[in-house]
Short mmCIF file of C-alpha atoms in Angstrom, two decimals:
data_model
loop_
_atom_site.label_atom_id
_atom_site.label_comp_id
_atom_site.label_asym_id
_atom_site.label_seq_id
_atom_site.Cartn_x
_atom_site.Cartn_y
_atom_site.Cartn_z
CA UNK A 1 -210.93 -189.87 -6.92
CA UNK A 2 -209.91 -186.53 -8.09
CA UNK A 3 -210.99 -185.00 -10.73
CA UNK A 4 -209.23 -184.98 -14.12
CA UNK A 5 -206.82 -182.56 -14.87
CA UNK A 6 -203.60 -182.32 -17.07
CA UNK A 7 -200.11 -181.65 -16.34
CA UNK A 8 -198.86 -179.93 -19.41
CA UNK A 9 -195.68 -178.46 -20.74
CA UNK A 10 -196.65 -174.45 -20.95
CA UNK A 11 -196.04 -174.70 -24.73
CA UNK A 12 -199.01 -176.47 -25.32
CA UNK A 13 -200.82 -174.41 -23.54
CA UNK A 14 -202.00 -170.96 -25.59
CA UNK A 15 -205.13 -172.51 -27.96
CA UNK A 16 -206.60 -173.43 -24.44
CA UNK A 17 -205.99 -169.69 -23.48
CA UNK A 18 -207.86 -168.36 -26.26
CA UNK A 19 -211.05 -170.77 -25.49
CA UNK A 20 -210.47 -169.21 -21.75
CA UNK A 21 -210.47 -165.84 -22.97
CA UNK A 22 -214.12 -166.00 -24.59
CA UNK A 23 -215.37 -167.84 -21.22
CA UNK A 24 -214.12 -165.07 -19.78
CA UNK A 25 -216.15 -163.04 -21.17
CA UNK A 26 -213.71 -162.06 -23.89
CA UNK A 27 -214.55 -161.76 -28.14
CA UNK A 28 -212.19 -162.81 -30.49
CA UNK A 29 -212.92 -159.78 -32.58
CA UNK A 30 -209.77 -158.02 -34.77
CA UNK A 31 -208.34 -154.89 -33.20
CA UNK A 32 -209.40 -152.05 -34.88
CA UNK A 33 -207.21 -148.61 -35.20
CA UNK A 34 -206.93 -147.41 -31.96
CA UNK A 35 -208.38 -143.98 -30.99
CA UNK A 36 -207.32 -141.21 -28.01
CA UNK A 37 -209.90 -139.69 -25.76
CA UNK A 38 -211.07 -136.69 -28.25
CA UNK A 39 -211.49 -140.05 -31.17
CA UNK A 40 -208.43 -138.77 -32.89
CA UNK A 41 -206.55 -142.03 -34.26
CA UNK A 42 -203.59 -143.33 -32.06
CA UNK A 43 -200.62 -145.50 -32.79
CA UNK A 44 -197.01 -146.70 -31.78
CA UNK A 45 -195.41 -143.36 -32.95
CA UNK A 46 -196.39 -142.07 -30.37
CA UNK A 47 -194.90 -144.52 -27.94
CA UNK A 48 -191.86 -143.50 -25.77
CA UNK A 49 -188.27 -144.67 -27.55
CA UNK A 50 -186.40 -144.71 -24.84
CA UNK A 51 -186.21 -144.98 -20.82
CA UNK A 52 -184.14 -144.61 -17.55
CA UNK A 53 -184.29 -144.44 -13.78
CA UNK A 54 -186.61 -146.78 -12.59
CA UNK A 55 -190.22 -147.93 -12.20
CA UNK A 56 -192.07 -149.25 -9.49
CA UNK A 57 -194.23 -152.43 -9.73
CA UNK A 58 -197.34 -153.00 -7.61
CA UNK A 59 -198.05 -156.82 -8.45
CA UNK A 60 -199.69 -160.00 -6.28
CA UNK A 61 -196.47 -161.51 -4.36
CA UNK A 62 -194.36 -164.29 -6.49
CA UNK A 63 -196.04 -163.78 -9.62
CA UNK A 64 -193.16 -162.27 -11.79
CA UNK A 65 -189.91 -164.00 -12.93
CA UNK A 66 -186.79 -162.40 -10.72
CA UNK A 67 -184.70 -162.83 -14.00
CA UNK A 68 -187.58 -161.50 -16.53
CA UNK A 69 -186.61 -158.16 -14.23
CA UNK A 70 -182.97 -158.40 -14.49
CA UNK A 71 -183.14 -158.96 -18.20
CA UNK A 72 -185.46 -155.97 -18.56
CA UNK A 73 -182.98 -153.60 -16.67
CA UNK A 74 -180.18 -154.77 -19.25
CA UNK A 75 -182.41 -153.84 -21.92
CA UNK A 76 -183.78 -151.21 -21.01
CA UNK A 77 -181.52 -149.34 -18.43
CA UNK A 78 -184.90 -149.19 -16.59
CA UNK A 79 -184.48 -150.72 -12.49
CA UNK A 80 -187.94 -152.00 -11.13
CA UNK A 81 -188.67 -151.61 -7.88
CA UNK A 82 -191.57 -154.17 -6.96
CA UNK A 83 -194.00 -153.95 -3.96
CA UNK A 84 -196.40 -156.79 -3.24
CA UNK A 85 -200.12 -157.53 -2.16
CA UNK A 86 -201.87 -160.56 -1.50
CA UNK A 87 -205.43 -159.51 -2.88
CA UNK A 88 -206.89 -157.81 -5.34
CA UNK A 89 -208.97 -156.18 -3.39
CA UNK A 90 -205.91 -154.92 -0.68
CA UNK A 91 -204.69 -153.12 -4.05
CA UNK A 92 -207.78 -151.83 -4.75
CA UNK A 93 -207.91 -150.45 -1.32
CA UNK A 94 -204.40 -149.12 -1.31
CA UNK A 95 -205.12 -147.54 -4.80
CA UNK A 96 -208.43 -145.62 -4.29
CA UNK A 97 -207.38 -144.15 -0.59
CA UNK A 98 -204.03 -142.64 -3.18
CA UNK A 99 -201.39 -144.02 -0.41
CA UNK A 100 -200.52 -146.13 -3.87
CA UNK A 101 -197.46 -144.52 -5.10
CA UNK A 102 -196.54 -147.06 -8.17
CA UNK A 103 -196.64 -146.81 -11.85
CA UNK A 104 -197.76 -150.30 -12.89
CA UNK A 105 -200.32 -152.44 -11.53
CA UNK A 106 -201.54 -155.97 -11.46
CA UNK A 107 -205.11 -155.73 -11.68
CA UNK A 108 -207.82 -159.00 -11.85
CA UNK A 109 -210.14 -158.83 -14.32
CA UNK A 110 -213.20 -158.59 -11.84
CA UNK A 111 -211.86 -155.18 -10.17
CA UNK A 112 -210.43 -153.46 -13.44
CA UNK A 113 -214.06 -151.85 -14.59
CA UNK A 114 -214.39 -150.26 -11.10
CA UNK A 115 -210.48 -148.84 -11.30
CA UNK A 116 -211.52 -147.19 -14.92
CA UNK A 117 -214.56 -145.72 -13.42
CA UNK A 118 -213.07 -144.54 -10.77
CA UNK A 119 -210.48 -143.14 -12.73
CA UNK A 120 -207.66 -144.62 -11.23
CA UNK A 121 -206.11 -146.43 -14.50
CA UNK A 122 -204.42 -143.97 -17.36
CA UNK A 123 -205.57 -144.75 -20.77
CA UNK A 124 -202.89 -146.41 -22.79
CA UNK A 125 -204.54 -148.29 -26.13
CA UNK A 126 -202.44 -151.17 -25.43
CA UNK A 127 -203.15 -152.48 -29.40
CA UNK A 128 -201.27 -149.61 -30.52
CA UNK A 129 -197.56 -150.27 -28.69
CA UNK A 130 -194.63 -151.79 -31.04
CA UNK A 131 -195.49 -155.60 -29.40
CA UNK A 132 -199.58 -154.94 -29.19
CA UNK A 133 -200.13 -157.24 -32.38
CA UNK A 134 -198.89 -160.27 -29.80
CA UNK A 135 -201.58 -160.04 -27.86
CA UNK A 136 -203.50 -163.21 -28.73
CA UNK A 137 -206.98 -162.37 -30.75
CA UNK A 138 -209.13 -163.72 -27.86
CA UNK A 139 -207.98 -161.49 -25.75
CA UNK A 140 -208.01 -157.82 -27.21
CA UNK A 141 -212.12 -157.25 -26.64
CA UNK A 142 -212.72 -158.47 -22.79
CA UNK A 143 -215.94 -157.67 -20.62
CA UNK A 144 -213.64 -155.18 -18.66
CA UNK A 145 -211.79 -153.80 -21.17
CA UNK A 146 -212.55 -153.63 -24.42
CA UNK A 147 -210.22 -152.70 -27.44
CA UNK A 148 -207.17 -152.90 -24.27
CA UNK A 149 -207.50 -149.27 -23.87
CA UNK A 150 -206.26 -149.86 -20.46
CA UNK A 151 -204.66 -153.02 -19.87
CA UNK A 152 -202.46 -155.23 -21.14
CA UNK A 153 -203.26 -159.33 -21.04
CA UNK A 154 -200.80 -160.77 -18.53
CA UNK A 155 -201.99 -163.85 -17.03
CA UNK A 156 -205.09 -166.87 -17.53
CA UNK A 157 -205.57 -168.23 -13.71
CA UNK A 158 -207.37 -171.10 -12.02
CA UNK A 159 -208.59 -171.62 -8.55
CA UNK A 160 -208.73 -174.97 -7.22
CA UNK A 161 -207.93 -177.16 -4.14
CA UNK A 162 -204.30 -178.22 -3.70
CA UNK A 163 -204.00 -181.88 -1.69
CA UNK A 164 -201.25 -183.57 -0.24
CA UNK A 165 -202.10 -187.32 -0.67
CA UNK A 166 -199.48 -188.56 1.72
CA UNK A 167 -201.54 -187.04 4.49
CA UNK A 168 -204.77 -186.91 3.46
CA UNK A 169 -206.31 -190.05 3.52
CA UNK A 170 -209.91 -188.73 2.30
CA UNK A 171 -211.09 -188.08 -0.72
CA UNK A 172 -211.37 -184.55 -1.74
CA UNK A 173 -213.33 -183.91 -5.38
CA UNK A 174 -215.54 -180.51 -3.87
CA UNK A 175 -215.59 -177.22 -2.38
CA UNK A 176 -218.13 -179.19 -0.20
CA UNK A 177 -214.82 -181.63 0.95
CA UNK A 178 -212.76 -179.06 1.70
CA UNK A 179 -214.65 -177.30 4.11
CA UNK A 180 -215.62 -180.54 5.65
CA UNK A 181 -211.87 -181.01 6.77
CA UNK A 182 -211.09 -184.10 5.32
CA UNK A 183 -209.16 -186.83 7.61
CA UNK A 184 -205.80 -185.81 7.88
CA UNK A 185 -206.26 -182.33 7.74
CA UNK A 186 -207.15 -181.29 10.68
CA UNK A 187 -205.29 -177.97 12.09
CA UNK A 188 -203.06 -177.98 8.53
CA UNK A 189 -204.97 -175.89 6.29
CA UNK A 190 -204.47 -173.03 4.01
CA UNK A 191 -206.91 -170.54 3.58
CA UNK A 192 -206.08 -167.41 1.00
CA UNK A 193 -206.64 -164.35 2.47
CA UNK A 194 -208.82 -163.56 -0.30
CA UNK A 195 -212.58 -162.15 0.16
CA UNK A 196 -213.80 -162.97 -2.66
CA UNK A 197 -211.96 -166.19 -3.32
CA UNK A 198 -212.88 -167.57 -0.09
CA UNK A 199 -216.60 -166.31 -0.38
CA UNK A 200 -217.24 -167.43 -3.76
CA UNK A 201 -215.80 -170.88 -2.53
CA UNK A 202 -218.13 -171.19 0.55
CA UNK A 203 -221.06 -170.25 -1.12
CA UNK A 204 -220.66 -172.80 -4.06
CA UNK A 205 -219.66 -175.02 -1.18
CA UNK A 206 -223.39 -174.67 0.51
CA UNK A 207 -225.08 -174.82 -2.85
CA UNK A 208 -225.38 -171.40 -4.10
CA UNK A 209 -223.17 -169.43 -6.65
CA UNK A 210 -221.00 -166.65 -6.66
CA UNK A 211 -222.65 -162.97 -6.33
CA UNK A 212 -226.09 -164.90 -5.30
CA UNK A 213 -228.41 -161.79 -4.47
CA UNK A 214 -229.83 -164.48 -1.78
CA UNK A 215 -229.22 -163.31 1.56
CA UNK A 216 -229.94 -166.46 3.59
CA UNK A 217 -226.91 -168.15 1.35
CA UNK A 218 -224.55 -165.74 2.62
CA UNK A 219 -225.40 -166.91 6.21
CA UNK A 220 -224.95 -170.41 5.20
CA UNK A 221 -221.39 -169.50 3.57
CA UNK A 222 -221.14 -167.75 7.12
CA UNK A 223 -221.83 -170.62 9.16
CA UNK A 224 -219.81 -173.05 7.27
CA UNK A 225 -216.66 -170.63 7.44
CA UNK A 226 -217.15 -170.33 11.18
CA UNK A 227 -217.08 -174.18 11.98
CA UNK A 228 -214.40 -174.23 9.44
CA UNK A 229 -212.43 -171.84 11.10
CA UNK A 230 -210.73 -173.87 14.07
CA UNK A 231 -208.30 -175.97 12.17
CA UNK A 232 -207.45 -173.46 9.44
CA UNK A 233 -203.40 -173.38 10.53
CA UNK A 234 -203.41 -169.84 8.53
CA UNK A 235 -205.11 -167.45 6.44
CA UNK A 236 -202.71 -166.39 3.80
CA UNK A 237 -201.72 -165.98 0.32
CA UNK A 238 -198.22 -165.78 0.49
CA UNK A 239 -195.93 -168.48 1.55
CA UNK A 240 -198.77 -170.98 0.13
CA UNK A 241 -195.94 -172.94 -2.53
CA UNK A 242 -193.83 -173.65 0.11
CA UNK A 243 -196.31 -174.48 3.28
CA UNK A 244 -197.77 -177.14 0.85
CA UNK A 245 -194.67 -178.31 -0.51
CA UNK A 246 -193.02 -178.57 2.86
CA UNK A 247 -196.00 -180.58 4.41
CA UNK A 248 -196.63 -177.50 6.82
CA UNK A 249 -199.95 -177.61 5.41
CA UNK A 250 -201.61 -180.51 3.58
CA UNK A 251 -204.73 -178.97 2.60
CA UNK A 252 -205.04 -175.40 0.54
CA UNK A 253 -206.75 -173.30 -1.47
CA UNK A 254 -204.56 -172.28 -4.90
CA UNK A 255 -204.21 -170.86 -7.64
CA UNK A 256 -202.90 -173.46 -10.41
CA UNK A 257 -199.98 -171.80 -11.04
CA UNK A 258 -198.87 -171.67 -7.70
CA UNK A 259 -200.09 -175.42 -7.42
CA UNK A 260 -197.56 -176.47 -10.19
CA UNK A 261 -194.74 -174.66 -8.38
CA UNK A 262 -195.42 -176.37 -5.09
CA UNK A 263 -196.41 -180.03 -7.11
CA UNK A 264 -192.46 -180.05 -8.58
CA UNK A 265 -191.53 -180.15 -4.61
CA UNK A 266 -193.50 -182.54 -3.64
CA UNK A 267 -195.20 -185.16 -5.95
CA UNK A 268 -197.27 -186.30 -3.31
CA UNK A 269 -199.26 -183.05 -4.10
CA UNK A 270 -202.54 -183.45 -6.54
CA UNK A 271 -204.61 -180.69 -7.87
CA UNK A 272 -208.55 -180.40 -7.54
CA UNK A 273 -210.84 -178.39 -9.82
CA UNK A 274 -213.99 -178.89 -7.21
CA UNK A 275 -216.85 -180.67 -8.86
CA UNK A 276 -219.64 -177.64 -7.63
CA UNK A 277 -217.47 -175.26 -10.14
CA UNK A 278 -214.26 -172.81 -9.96
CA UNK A 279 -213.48 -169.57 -10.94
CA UNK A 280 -211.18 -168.69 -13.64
CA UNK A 281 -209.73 -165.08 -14.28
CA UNK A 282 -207.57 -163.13 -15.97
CA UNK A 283 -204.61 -160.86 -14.67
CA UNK A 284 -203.69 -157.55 -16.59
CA UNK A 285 -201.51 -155.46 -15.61
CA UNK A 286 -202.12 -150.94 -16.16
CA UNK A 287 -200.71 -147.87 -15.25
CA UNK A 288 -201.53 -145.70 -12.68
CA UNK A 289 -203.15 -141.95 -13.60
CA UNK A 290 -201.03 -140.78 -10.86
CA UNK A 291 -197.58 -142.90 -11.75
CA UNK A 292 -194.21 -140.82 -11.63
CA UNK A 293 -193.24 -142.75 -14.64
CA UNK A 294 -195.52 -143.41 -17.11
CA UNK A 295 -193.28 -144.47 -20.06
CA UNK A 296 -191.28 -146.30 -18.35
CA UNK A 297 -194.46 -148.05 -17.72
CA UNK A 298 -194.98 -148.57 -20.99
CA UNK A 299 -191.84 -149.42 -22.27
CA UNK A 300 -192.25 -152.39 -19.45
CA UNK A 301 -195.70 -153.39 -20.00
CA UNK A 302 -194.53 -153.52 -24.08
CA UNK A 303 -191.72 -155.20 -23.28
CA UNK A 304 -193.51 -158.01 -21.75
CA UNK A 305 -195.20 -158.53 -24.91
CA UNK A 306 -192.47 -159.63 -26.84
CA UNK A 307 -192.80 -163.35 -26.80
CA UNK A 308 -189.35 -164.59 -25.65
CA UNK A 309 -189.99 -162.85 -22.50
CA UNK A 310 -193.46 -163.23 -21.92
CA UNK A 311 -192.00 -167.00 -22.04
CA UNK A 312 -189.30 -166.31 -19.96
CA UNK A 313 -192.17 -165.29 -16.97
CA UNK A 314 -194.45 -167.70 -18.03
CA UNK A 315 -191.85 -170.46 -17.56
CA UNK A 316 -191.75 -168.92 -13.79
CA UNK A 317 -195.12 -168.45 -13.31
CA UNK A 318 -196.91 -171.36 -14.77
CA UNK A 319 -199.67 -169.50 -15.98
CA UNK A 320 -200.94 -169.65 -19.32
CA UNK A 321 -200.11 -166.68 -21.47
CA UNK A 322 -201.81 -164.66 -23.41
CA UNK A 323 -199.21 -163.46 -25.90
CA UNK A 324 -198.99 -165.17 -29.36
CA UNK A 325 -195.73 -166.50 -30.74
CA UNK A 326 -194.44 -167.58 -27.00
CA UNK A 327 -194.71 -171.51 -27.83
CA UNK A 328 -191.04 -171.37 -29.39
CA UNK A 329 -189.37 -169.91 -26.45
CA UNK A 330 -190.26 -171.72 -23.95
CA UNK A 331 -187.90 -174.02 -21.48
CA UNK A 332 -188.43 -178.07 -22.31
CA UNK A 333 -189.38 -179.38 -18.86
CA UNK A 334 -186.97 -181.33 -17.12
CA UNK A 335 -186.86 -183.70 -14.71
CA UNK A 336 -188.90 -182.87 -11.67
CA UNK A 337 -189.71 -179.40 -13.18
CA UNK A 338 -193.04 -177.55 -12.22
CA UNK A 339 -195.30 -178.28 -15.66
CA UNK A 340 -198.92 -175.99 -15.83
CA UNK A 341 -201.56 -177.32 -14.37
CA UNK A 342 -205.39 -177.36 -16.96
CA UNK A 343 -208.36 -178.23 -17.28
CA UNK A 344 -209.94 -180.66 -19.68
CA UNK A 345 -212.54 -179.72 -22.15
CA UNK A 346 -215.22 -181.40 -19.32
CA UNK A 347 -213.59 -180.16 -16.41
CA UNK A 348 -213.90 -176.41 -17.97
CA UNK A 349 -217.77 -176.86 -18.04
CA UNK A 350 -217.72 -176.38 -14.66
CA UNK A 351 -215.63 -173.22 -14.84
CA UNK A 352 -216.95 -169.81 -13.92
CA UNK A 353 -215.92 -166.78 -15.33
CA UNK A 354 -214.76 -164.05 -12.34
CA UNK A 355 -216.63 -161.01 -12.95
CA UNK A 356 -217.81 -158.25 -10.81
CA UNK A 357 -220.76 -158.59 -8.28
CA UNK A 358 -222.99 -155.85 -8.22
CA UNK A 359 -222.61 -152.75 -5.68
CA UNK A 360 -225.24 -154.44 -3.25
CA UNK A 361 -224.37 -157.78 -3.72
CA UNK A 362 -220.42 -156.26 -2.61
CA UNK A 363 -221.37 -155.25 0.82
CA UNK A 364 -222.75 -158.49 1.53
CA UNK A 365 -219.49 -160.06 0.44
CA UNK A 366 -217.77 -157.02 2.70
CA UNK A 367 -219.77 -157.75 5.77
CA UNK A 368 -219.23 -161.61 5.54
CA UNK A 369 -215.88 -161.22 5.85
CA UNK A 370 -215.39 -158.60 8.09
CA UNK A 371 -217.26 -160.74 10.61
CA UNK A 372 -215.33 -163.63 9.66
CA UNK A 373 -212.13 -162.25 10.13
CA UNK A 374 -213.09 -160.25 12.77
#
């Protein structure tokens, strides 16, 4: 039997984000006046009043609303130009060796500390923009960001196991079942091409926990991925809403979001939140130091604050928002629509929060998968 979950309109949806946010690591403290570099006080006055030309958008691939974009550009006069990645940790790479020529950025919440060290993000005191007072309370202090100096709140994400039901005759409740290729599954399964998605999966899967400083666990979560290997179909993160929906695969990991999209396809299609745990995250997005366009940036990243079109990407998306005041914009679900996928109050007891591992723990998680992919 699969675990419990609920299918909910996204209007329901934001009180749950705010309990995610402090799992996450988050404190639902009150912003405070925000302050520039030199502690000199900051706010939206000095925010840009006007834009043109364009902007380019480095973001995960499907996770923005086509028309959210169009209806920007009207606004705005502003064209976006977006390029795509399937990992955080691909953008990560892309960003640090500077071949990354964008001005915005998706970035998870687990690699944003190291892109602010590194001094790859440009300061921005998010709380101070015209729309920064719609970013829910929860989510203004976070673990990686505190006070949204950096980032804006864009997205609150589970990972799970999507099943098609019609082909899968066994049951599938654990990260454990998954890797065991369940009956019906055999040479139809979707692996992300994710490091530390798949990692942090394997090792819960073999009874240890994400960033485990254990060495002999990662050889387990080696071992397991290895005889799991031969009837994984592909290992990908794009394409994965319509390979489940279309039966190409019957067996994946996802993202709930993505889940929903696939699930108003095909109804055959249920959602598992694995009984060993599952991560949950949260997706920002920030501006590069090195952008060509920085306030076109943040006209965009302000503009997505505004609640009637942080609901008009939510309502693409299926991901629970972070923005306050969004519940009144968005879309009724219709018939056969895609509704977000959550987790009950005893389903989130098993959720993880998705923070860094440590610089040693990292090249364990590097080597793993080099050898696995290799």
């Amino acid at each position: 039997m699969l675990f419990s979950h609920t299918r909910a309109p996204l209007r329901v949806t934001l009180t749950a984000a705010a309990g995610i946010a402090l799992l996450v690591g988050a404190s639902a403290c009150s912003a405070s006046t925000p302050t520039d570099s030199s502690g000199t006080s900051t706010d939206a006055a000095a925010f840009p009043e006007s834009g043109s030309g364009e902007l380019n958008l480095f973001n995960f691939t499907n996770y923005i609303n086509p028309d959210a974009l169009t209806k920007f550009t009207e606004d705005t006069g502003i064209t976006v130009n977006v390029d795509t990645f399937s990992s955080a940790e691909e953008m990560v790479a892309k960003v640090k060796t500077g071949s990354a020529t964008y001005d915005v950025v998706s970035v998870s919440d687990y690699v944003t500390e190291d892109l602010i060290a590194s001094g790859q993000l440009l300061e921005i005191d998010a709380t101070s923009f015209p729309n920064g007072g719609n970013i829910a309370e929860a989510f203004v202090n976070s673990y990686f960001d505190e006070g949204r100096k950096y980032t804006t709140p864009y997205a609150v994400v589970y990972q799970g196991i999507g099943v098609n039901t019609d082909a899968v005759s066994a049951p599938v409740t654990s990260w454990k079942d998954y890797f065991s290729v369940p009956a019906g599954s055999e040479g139809k399964i979707n692996l992300h091409d994710s490091q530390t998605m798949v990692i942090d999966a394997a090792l819960m899967a073999t009874g240890s926990e994400a960033c485990t400083s254990d060495g002999e666990a990662y050889q387990k979560a080696f071992d397991l991925l290895e005889q799991f290997k031969p009837d994984i179909k592909i290992i990908s993160s794009d394409g994965t809403i319509d390979r489940l929906a279309g039966g190409e695969t019957v067996l994946s990991t996802m993202w709930n979001g993505s889940f929903a999209r696939a699930q108003a396809q095909n109804p055959a299609l249920e959602y598992v939140f694995p009984e060993e745990g599952f991560m949950m995250g949260a997706d920002n997005l920030a501006i590069l130091t090195n952008a060509k366009n920085p306030d076109n940036a943040k006209i965009f990243m302000n503009w997505l604050l505004e609640p009637e079109n942080a609901a008009l990407n939510a309502d693409f998306i299926k991901y629970t928002s972070p923005i306050t005041g969004i519940e009144e914009f968005l879309a009724e679900p219709g018939e056969g629509d895609a509704a977000v996928v959550i987790a009950d109050a005893a389903t989130m007891e098993r959720a993880h929060d998705q923070k860094p591992c440590s610089a040693e723990v990292k090249e364990q998680y590097d080597k793993l998968w080099t050898m696995f992919k290799g």
